Amino acid sequence: MSGMANLEELDRRLAEKWISGIWRIPAGARPGDPKTKIQPHLWKWADIHDALLQAKDQIKPERGQAERRTIRLVNPGAKDTEMTSHTLLFAFQLIQPGEVAPPHRHTMSAIRFILQGKGAYTNVDSQKMVMEDGDLILTPRWAWHEHAHEGAEPMIWIDGLDVPFIQSLQVISFEPFPGERMPLSEPRYDTSAYGLARPVTGDNDKPNPPLHYRWKDIYPALKKLAEGEPNAYDGYAMEYVNPLTGGPTLPTLSCGIQLLKPGQRTQSHRHTSTVLYHAFRGRGTTVIGGQEFKWEQGDNFVVPLWHWHEHANTAASEDAILFSMNDAPVLKPFGLYREEAGQPQMGL
Ligand code: 1HN
C-alpha cells in the first residue's frame, strides 16, 4: 500500500472518532498576510434609493411582519451571509409619515446616520431623539428602540450594525418590547455639552448611553479642523468618541467623518480593520487594492482589511465629506490592529 493510501486510511480512522490531524490544513490557510473574502465594492445611491422606493408600498414596518423597511448592502464576497463585511452591516431604512417601527432590543449595537427628511425621531431607552440630516444617533447593545415619524415626507437614514460580528460569536438575542409603544421622555444626554464636562450622576456607571451627535455641532468642528494640517491618509478626519470613556463610538464599532478639500489627495495605507464609507457630500475617487472607485453624493463603498487605499476629492470647488464606520474596536484590545504606510497608486 502506498504512503498516500496509508494517510487517507489514518485520516478516515481518526474522523470516525471526531479527531483530525493538523496535516490536513492546507498551506494556503497559513498566509503571510491577512486574507479576507470581503471584496472592494461600491453601491450607487440611485440603486439604493430605487430599492427603498420599490419596497415603500410593499413592506410595512409592523410587528410580526418586517418590523423595519430596511435594505442591506451585500458584499459580493459575503453572499452566504448577505452582510456588507465579515464584521459590519450597512443598511438603509425608509419610514413614511405616521408610521411606527415597533420597539425591540437586541445584542447587536447600532448607529443611525441621517440622510433625508424631517420630523422622524428614534426613541432609545425612552429618550426622544429628533433626527436631522448628518446627525449620528447611537443605539447601544440591548437598548430598547423604536422609530416614529411625525413629519410630512419620507425619511431615510443609514443603519450601521455589528450583526455579522455578533453572529460569529453566536450571541444574538432579540426581544420585542412588552407593549405596543415605548414610554417617552425628553433627552437626558446632551452630547454637545458633554465634550469637556460630563454630568455627575449614577448614569456614569452606564458607559454606553444613547448619544446624539448633531451635524450642527460636528460640521463646524470639521470645518475648523480643515483650517489646519491634514492627516496624510485620511485628510481632515475626526472620530466620534464616547465622551464618557474617550474611547470608540461603541464597544464593537467606531464612526468617523472626514473632509477632503477640492483637489485634495491622501497617501496610501492599509490596516487590519475594515471600513464602510458613505459619501455624504461632494464627489471623488478612492483606489482600493489598485481598483478605482468613483463616488458621488449618496454612494457607499467598502475598504476590506489589509487593502491599500487612498482617497481624492476630484471636484474643482466643492468639499467632499465621507462618513465611515469601522471594526477597529474589536481588533485593538487583542493587539490585532496593524497599520502600514504605502506608496501612492493613483495615476490622476
Ligand atoms: C434593526 O433593529 C434596525 O432597529 C435596523 O431600526 C436594521 C438590521 C439588522 C438587524 C437589526 C432598527 C437592522 C436591525
CSV table of C-alpha atoms and ligand atoms in Angstrom, one decimal:
chain,number,residue,atom,x,y,z
A,1,MET,CA,0.0,0.0,0.0
A,2,SER,CA,1.3,3.5,-0.9
A,3,GLY,CA,2.0,6.1,1.8
A,4,MET,CA,-0.8,8.2,0.5
A,5,ALA,CA,-3.3,5.4,0.9
A,6,ASN,CA,-2.0,4.8,4.4
A,7,LEU,CA,-2.5,8.5,5.2
A,8,GLU,CA,-6.0,8.5,3.8
A,9,GLU,CA,-6.8,5.4,5.9
A,10,LEU,CA,-5.4,7.1,9.0
A,11,ASP,CA,-7.5,10.3,8.4
A,12,ARG,CA,-10.6,8.1,7.9
A,13,ARG,CA,-10.0,6.2,11.1
A,14,LEU,CA,-9.4,9.5,13.1
A,15,ALA,CA,-12.5,11.1,11.6
A,16,GLU,CA,-14.7,8.2,12.9
A,17,LYS,CA,-13.6,9.3,16.4
A,18,TRP,CA,-14.1,13.1,15.6
A,19,ILE,CA,-10.3,13.7,15.6
A,20,SER,CA,-8.4,15.4,12.8
A,21,GLY,CA,-4.6,15.8,12.2
A,22,ILE,CA,-3.4,19.4,11.5
A,23,TRP,CA,-1.5,17.9,8.5
A,24,ARG,CA,-5.0,18.2,6.8
A,25,ILE,CA,-4.9,22.0,7.0
A,26,PRO,CA,-3.8,23.3,3.5
A,27,ALA,CA,-0.7,25.5,3.3
A,28,GLY,CA,-3.0,28.3,1.9
A,29,ALA,CA,-4.6,28.5,5.4
A,30,ARG,CA,-1.3,29.8,6.7
A,31,PRO,CA,-0.9,33.1,4.7
A,32,GLY,CA,1.9,35.5,5.4
A,33,ASP,CA,-0.6,38.4,5.2
A,34,PRO,CA,-4.2,38.6,6.4
A,35,LYS,CA,-6.6,37.3,3.7
A,36,THR,CA,-10.3,38.3,3.5
A,37,LYS,CA,-13.2,37.1,1.5
A,38,ILE,CA,-14.6,40.6,1.6
A,39,GLN,CA,-14.3,42.4,-1.8
A,40,PRO,CA,-13.8,46.1,-2.5
A,41,HIS,CA,-17.2,47.2,-3.8
A,42,LEU,CA,-19.2,50.4,-4.5
A,43,TRP,CA,-23.0,50.7,-4.3
A,44,LYS,CA,-24.6,53.6,-6.2
A,45,TRP,CA,-27.1,55.9,-4.4
A,46,ALA,CA,-29.5,55.6,-7.3
A,47,ASP,CA,-29.8,51.8,-6.8
A,48,ILE,CA,-30.2,52.1,-3.1
A,49,HIS,CA,-32.9,54.8,-3.4
A,50,ASP,CA,-34.7,52.8,-6.1
A,51,ALA,CA,-34.7,49.7,-3.8
A,52,LEU,CA,-36.2,51.7,-1.0
A,53,LEU,CA,-38.9,53.3,-3.2
A,54,GLN,CA,-39.8,49.8,-4.6
A,55,ALA,CA,-40.2,48.5,-1.1
A,56,LYS,CA,-42.1,51.6,0.1
A,57,ASP,CA,-45.7,50.3,-0.6
A,58,GLN,CA,-45.0,46.6,-0.3
A,59,ILE,CA,-43.3,46.5,3.1
A,60,LYS,CA,-44.8,47.9,6.3
A,61,PRO,CA,-42.8,48.3,9.4
A,62,GLU,CA,-45.2,46.3,11.6
A,63,ARG,CA,-44.8,43.9,14.5
A,64,GLY,CA,-44.6,40.3,13.4
A,65,GLN,CA,-44.0,41.4,9.8
A,66,ALA,CA,-40.8,43.0,8.6
A,67,GLU,CA,-40.5,45.4,11.7
A,68,ARG,CA,-38.3,47.7,9.6
A,69,ARG,CA,-38.4,48.8,5.9
A,70,THR,CA,-34.6,48.3,5.6
A,71,ILE,CA,-32.4,47.1,2.8
A,72,ARG,CA,-28.8,45.8,3.2
A,73,LEU,CA,-25.7,46.3,1.2
A,74,VAL,CA,-24.4,42.8,0.3
A,75,ASN,CA,-20.7,42.3,-0.3
A,76,PRO,CA,-20.1,40.1,-3.4
A,77,GLY,CA,-17.7,38.1,-1.1
A,78,ALA,CA,-20.4,37.6,1.6
A,79,LYS,CA,-23.3,36.2,-0.5
A,80,ASP,CA,-23.9,33.5,2.2
A,81,THR,CA,-24.5,36.0,5.0
A,82,GLU,CA,-25.8,38.9,2.9
A,83,MET,CA,-23.7,41.3,5.0
A,84,THR,CA,-21.5,44.2,4.0
A,85,SER,CA,-18.4,42.8,5.6
A,86,HIS,CA,-17.4,39.9,7.9
A,87,THR,CA,-18.0,42.2,10.9
A,88,LEU,CA,-20.3,45.0,9.8
A,89,LEU,CA,-23.6,45.8,8.1
A,90,PHE,CA,-24.6,49.0,6.3
A,91,ALA,CA,-28.4,49.1,5.7
A,92,PHE,CA,-30.8,51.9,4.6
A,93,GLN,CA,-34.1,52.5,6.2
A,94,LEU,CA,-37.2,54.4,4.9
A,95,ILE,CA,-40.0,55.5,7.2
A,96,GLN,CA,-43.3,57.1,6.0
A,97,PRO,CA,-45.1,59.9,7.8
A,98,GLY,CA,-47.3,58.4,10.5
A,99,GLU,CA,-45.5,55.1,10.6
A,100,VAL,CA,-44.0,53.5,13.7
A,101,ALA,CA,-41.2,51.0,13.5
A,102,PRO,CA,-42.1,48.8,16.6
A,103,PRO,CA,-39.9,48.7,19.7
A,104,HIS,CA,-37.4,45.9,20.3
A,105,ARG,CA,-33.9,45.3,21.6
A,106,HIS,CA,-31.0,43.1,20.6
A,107,THR,CA,-27.4,42.2,21.4
A,108,MET,CA,-26.3,44.0,18.3
A,109,SER,CA,-25.2,47.6,18.6
A,110,ALA,CA,-26.5,50.1,16.0
A,111,ILE,CA,-25.8,53.6,14.7
A,112,ARG,CA,-28.2,55.8,12.6
A,113,PHE,CA,-26.7,58.4,10.3
A,114,ILE,CA,-29.4,60.6,9.0
A,115,LEU,CA,-29.6,61.3,5.2
A,116,GLN,CA,-33.0,62.7,4.2
A,117,GLY,CA,-36.3,64.1,5.5
A,118,LYS,CA,-37.6,65.8,8.6
A,119,GLY,CA,-39.9,65.0,11.5
A,120,ALA,CA,-38.9,61.5,12.5
A,121,TYR,CA,-37.4,60.6,15.8
A,122,THR,CA,-35.9,57.5,17.3
A,123,ASN,CA,-36.7,56.6,20.9
A,124,VAL,CA,-33.8,54.9,22.6
A,125,ASP,CA,-34.2,53.9,26.2
A,126,SER,CA,-37.2,56.3,26.4
A,127,GLN,CA,-35.2,59.3,25.0
A,128,LYS,CA,-36.8,61.1,22.1
A,129,MET,CA,-34.1,61.9,19.6
A,130,VAL,CA,-35.3,64.0,16.7
A,131,MET,CA,-33.4,63.2,13.6
A,132,GLU,CA,-31.8,65.8,11.3
A,133,ASP,CA,-29.6,65.4,8.2
A,134,GLY,CA,-26.0,64.5,9.2
A,135,ASP,CA,-26.8,63.6,12.8
A,136,LEU,CA,-25.3,60.4,14.3
A,137,ILE,CA,-27.5,58.6,16.9
A,138,LEU,CA,-26.4,55.6,18.9
A,139,THR,CA,-28.5,52.6,19.8
A,140,PRO,CA,-26.1,50.7,22.2
A,141,ARG,CA,-26.4,46.9,22.7
A,142,TRP,CA,-29.6,45.8,24.4
A,143,ALA,CA,-31.2,49.3,24.5
A,144,TRP,CA,-34.9,49.4,23.7
A,145,HIS,CA,-35.6,51.3,20.5
A,146,GLU,CA,-38.4,52.3,18.2
A,147,HIS,CA,-38.7,54.8,15.3
A,148,ALA,CA,-41.7,57.1,14.7
A,149,HIS,CA,-42.4,59.7,12.1
A,150,GLU,CA,-44.4,62.9,12.8
A,151,GLY,CA,-43.3,64.8,9.7
A,152,ALA,CA,-44.7,65.1,6.2
A,153,GLU,CA,-42.2,63.4,3.8
A,154,PRO,CA,-40.4,60.1,3.7
A,155,MET,CA,-37.3,59.9,5.8
A,156,ILE,CA,-34.2,57.9,5.0
A,157,TRP,CA,-31.2,57.0,7.2
A,158,ILE,CA,-28.2,54.6,7.4
A,159,ASP,CA,-28.4,51.8,9.9
A,160,GLY,CA,-24.9,50.6,10.8
A,161,LEU,CA,-24.6,47.5,12.9
A,162,ASP,CA,-22.2,44.9,14.1
A,163,VAL,CA,-24.6,42.0,13.1
A,164,PRO,CA,-22.0,39.6,11.5
A,165,PHE,CA,-19.5,40.0,14.3
A,166,ILE,CA,-22.2,39.3,16.9
A,167,GLN,CA,-23.4,36.4,14.7
A,168,SER,CA,-19.8,35.0,14.6
A,169,LEU,CA,-19.8,34.9,18.4
A,170,GLN,CA,-23.2,33.2,18.4
A,171,VAL,CA,-24.6,35.6,21.0
A,172,ILE,CA,-27.6,37.0,19.1
A,173,SER,CA,-30.6,37.7,21.3
A,174,PHE,CA,-33.6,39.6,20.1
A,175,GLU,CA,-36.6,40.7,22.2
A,176,PRO,CA,-39.8,42.5,21.2
A,177,PHE,CA,-40.8,45.3,23.7
A,178,PRO,CA,-43.6,44.1,26.1
A,179,GLY,CA,-46.1,46.7,24.8
A,180,GLU,CA,-47.0,48.4,21.6
A,181,ARG,CA,-45.1,51.7,22.2
A,182,MET,CA,-42.2,52.6,24.5
A,183,PRO,CA,-42.6,55.3,27.1
A,184,LEU,CA,-41.1,58.7,26.1
A,185,SER,CA,-39.2,61.4,27.9
A,186,GLU,CA,-37.1,64.3,26.7
A,187,PRO,CA,-33.4,63.5,26.2
A,188,ARG,CA,-31.2,63.4,29.3
A,189,TYR,CA,-28.0,63.3,27.4
A,190,ASP,CA,-26.9,66.4,25.5
A,191,THR,CA,-23.7,65.4,23.7
A,192,SER,CA,-22.9,69.0,22.7
A,193,ALA,CA,-22.4,69.8,26.4
A,194,TYR,CA,-20.5,66.6,27.1
A,195,GLY,CA,-17.2,67.2,25.3
A,196,LEU,CA,-15.4,68.8,28.2
A,197,ALA,CA,-17.7,68.1,31.1
A,198,ARG,CA,-20.0,65.2,32.0
A,199,PRO,CA,-22.8,65.0,34.4
A,200,VAL,CA,-22.0,63.6,37.9
A,201,THR,CA,-24.8,61.1,38.1
A,202,GLY,CA,-25.3,57.4,38.5
A,203,ASP,CA,-25.6,57.2,34.7
A,204,ASN,CA,-21.8,57.3,34.6
A,205,ASP,CA,-21.9,53.7,35.6
A,206,LYS,CA,-23.5,53.1,32.3
A,207,PRO,CA,-20.7,53.6,29.9
A,208,ASN,CA,-22.7,53.5,26.6
A,209,PRO,CA,-25.6,55.9,26.8
A,210,PRO,CA,-27.7,56.6,23.7
A,211,LEU,CA,-25.8,59.6,22.4
A,212,HIS,CA,-26.8,62.1,19.8
A,213,TYR,CA,-24.0,63.8,17.8
A,214,ARG,CA,-25.6,66.7,15.9
A,215,TRP,CA,-24.4,67.8,12.5
A,216,LYS,CA,-24.8,71.4,13.6
A,217,ASP,CA,-22.1,70.7,16.2
A,218,ILE,CA,-19.9,68.3,14.1
A,219,TYR,CA,-19.8,70.3,10.8
A,220,PRO,CA,-18.3,73.5,12.3
A,221,ALA,CA,-15.7,71.4,14.2
A,222,LEU,CA,-14.8,69.7,10.9
A,223,LYS,CA,-14.5,73.0,9.0
A,224,LYS,CA,-12.4,74.4,11.9
A,225,LEU,CA,-10.1,71.3,11.6
A,226,ALA,CA,-9.8,71.9,7.9
A,227,GLU,CA,-8.1,75.2,8.6
A,228,GLY,CA,-5.0,73.2,9.9
A,229,GLU,CA,-2.8,70.4,8.7
A,230,PRO,CA,-4.5,67.3,7.3
A,231,ASN,CA,-3.8,63.7,8.3
A,232,ALA,CA,-1.7,62.1,5.5
A,233,TYR,CA,-4.0,59.1,5.0
A,234,ASP,CA,-7.5,60.5,5.8
A,235,GLY,CA,-7.4,64.2,5.2
A,236,TYR,CA,-9.3,66.3,7.8
A,237,ALA,CA,-10.6,63.4,9.9
A,238,MET,CA,-12.4,63.0,13.2
A,239,GLU,CA,-13.6,60.1,15.2
A,240,TYR,CA,-16.9,60.2,17.1
A,241,VAL,CA,-15.8,59.3,20.6
A,242,ASN,CA,-17.7,58.2,23.6
A,243,PRO,CA,-17.3,61.2,25.8
A,244,LEU,CA,-17.6,59.1,29.0
A,245,THR,CA,-14.6,57.0,28.2
A,246,GLY,CA,-12.7,58.8,25.4
A,247,GLY,CA,-12.9,55.5,23.6
A,248,PRO,CA,-14.5,54.4,20.3
A,249,THR,CA,-18.1,55.3,19.4
A,250,LEU,CA,-19.4,51.9,20.6
A,251,PRO,CA,-17.5,48.9,22.0
A,252,THR,CA,-17.7,46.9,18.7
A,253,LEU,CA,-17.6,49.7,16.1
A,254,SER,CA,-16.4,53.2,15.7
A,255,CYS,CA,-17.5,56.0,13.3
A,256,GLY,CA,-15.7,58.8,11.6
A,257,ILE,CA,-16.2,61.9,9.5
A,258,GLN,CA,-13.6,63.2,7.1
A,259,LEU,CA,-13.3,66.2,4.8
A,260,LEU,CA,-11.2,66.4,1.6
A,261,LYS,CA,-10.8,69.9,0.1
A,262,PRO,CA,-11.2,70.3,-3.7
A,263,GLY,CA,-8.3,68.5,-5.4
A,264,GLN,CA,-7.0,67.0,-2.2
A,265,ARG,CA,-5.5,63.6,-2.3
A,266,THR,CA,-4.4,61.3,0.5
A,267,GLN,CA,-1.5,58.9,0.7
A,268,SER,CA,-1.9,55.2,0.5
A,269,HIS,CA,-2.0,53.0,3.6
A,270,ARG,CA,-3.5,49.7,4.8
A,271,HIS,CA,-4.8,48.4,8.1
A,272,THR,CA,-6.3,45.2,9.6
A,273,SER,CA,-9.6,47.0,10.2
A,274,THR,CA,-12.4,47.1,7.6
A,275,VAL,CA,-14.1,50.4,6.8
A,276,LEU,CA,-17.6,51.1,5.3
A,277,TYR,CA,-17.8,54.5,3.7
A,278,HIS,CA,-20.8,56.8,2.8
A,279,ALA,CA,-20.2,59.8,0.5
A,280,PHE,CA,-22.2,62.4,2.4
A,281,ARG,CA,-21.1,65.4,0.3
A,282,GLY,CA,-19.2,66.0,-2.9
A,283,ARG,CA,-17.5,63.5,-5.2
A,284,GLY,CA,-14.2,61.8,-5.6
A,285,THR,CA,-12.2,58.7,-6.3
A,286,THR,CA,-10.9,56.0,-3.9
A,287,VAL,CA,-8.3,53.5,-5.1
A,288,ILE,CA,-8.7,50.2,-3.2
A,289,GLY,CA,-6.2,47.4,-3.9
A,290,GLY,CA,-5.4,49.0,-7.3
A,291,GLN,CA,-9.1,49.3,-8.3
A,292,GLU,CA,-10.5,52.7,-8.9
A,293,PHE,CA,-13.9,53.6,-7.4
A,294,LYS,CA,-15.6,56.9,-8.4
A,295,TRP,CA,-18.1,58.1,-5.9
A,296,GLU,CA,-20.6,60.9,-5.7
A,297,GLN,CA,-23.1,62.0,-3.0
A,298,GLY,CA,-25.0,59.0,-1.6
A,299,ASP,CA,-22.7,56.3,-2.9
A,300,ASN,CA,-21.2,53.8,-0.5
A,301,PHE,CA,-18.1,51.6,-0.6
A,302,VAL,CA,-16.1,49.2,1.4
A,303,VAL,CA,-12.3,49.1,2.1
A,304,PRO,CA,-11.6,45.5,3.1
A,305,LEU,CA,-8.9,44.8,5.6
A,306,TRP,CA,-5.2,44.9,4.6
A,307,HIS,CA,-6.1,46.5,1.2
A,308,TRP,CA,-4.0,49.5,0.2
A,309,HIS,CA,-6.3,52.6,-0.3
A,310,GLU,CA,-6.2,56.3,-1.0
A,311,HIS,CA,-8.8,59.0,-1.5
A,312,ALA,CA,-9.1,62.0,-3.7
A,313,ASN,CA,-11.6,64.8,-4.0
A,314,THR,CA,-12.0,65.2,-7.7
A,315,ALA,CA,-14.3,68.3,-7.6
A,316,ALA,CA,-13.0,71.7,-8.6
A,317,SER,CA,-14.6,73.8,-5.9
A,318,GLU,CA,-16.7,71.5,-3.6
A,319,ASP,CA,-15.6,69.9,-0.3
A,320,ALA,CA,-16.0,66.1,-0.2
A,321,ILE,CA,-17.2,64.7,3.1
A,322,LEU,CA,-17.1,60.9,3.9
A,323,PHE,CA,-18.9,59.3,6.8
A,324,SER,CA,-17.5,55.9,7.8
A,325,MET,CA,-17.8,53.0,10.2
A,326,ASN,CA,-15.0,50.6,11.1
A,327,ASP,CA,-14.4,47.5,13.2
A,328,ALA,CA,-11.1,48.6,14.8
A,329,PRO,CA,-12.6,48.4,18.3
A,330,VAL,CA,-12.8,44.5,18.1
A,331,LEU,CA,-9.2,44.3,17.0
A,332,LYS,CA,-7.3,46.8,19.2
A,333,PRO,CA,-8.0,45.2,22.6
A,334,PHE,CA,-6.3,42.0,21.4
A,335,GLY,CA,-3.3,43.7,19.7
A,336,LEU,CA,-4.6,42.7,16.3
A,337,TYR,CA,-4.8,46.2,14.9
A,338,ARG,CA,-1.9,46.9,12.5
A,339,GLU,CA,-1.3,49.7,10.1
A,340,GLU,CA,1.2,50.2,7.3
A,341,ALA,CA,2.1,53.2,5.1
A,342,GLY,CA,2.4,52.6,1.4
A,343,GLN,CA,3.3,54.1,-2.0
A,344,PRO,CA,0.9,56.3,-3.9
A,345,GLN,CA,-1.0,54.3,-6.6
A,346,MET,CA,-3.3,56.9,-8.1
A,347,GLY,CA,-2.4,57.9,-11.6
A,348,LEU,CA,-4.6,61.0,-11.6
B,1,1HN,C1,-32.6,46.8,13.4
B,1,1HN,O1,-33.0,46.5,14.6
B,1,1HN,C2,-32.8,48.1,12.9
B,1,1HN,O2,-33.9,48.9,14.8
B,1,1HN,C3,-32.4,48.4,11.6
B,1,1HN,O3,-34.0,50.1,13.0
B,1,1HN,C4,-31.6,47.5,10.9
B,1,1HN,C5,-30.6,45.3,10.7
B,1,1HN,C6,-30.3,44.1,11.2
B,1,1HN,C7,-30.7,43.7,12.5
B,1,1HN,C8,-31.5,44.6,13.2
B,1,1HN,C9,-33.6,49.1,13.6
B,1,1HN,C10,-31.3,46.2,11.4
B,1,1HN,C11,-31.8,45.9,12.7
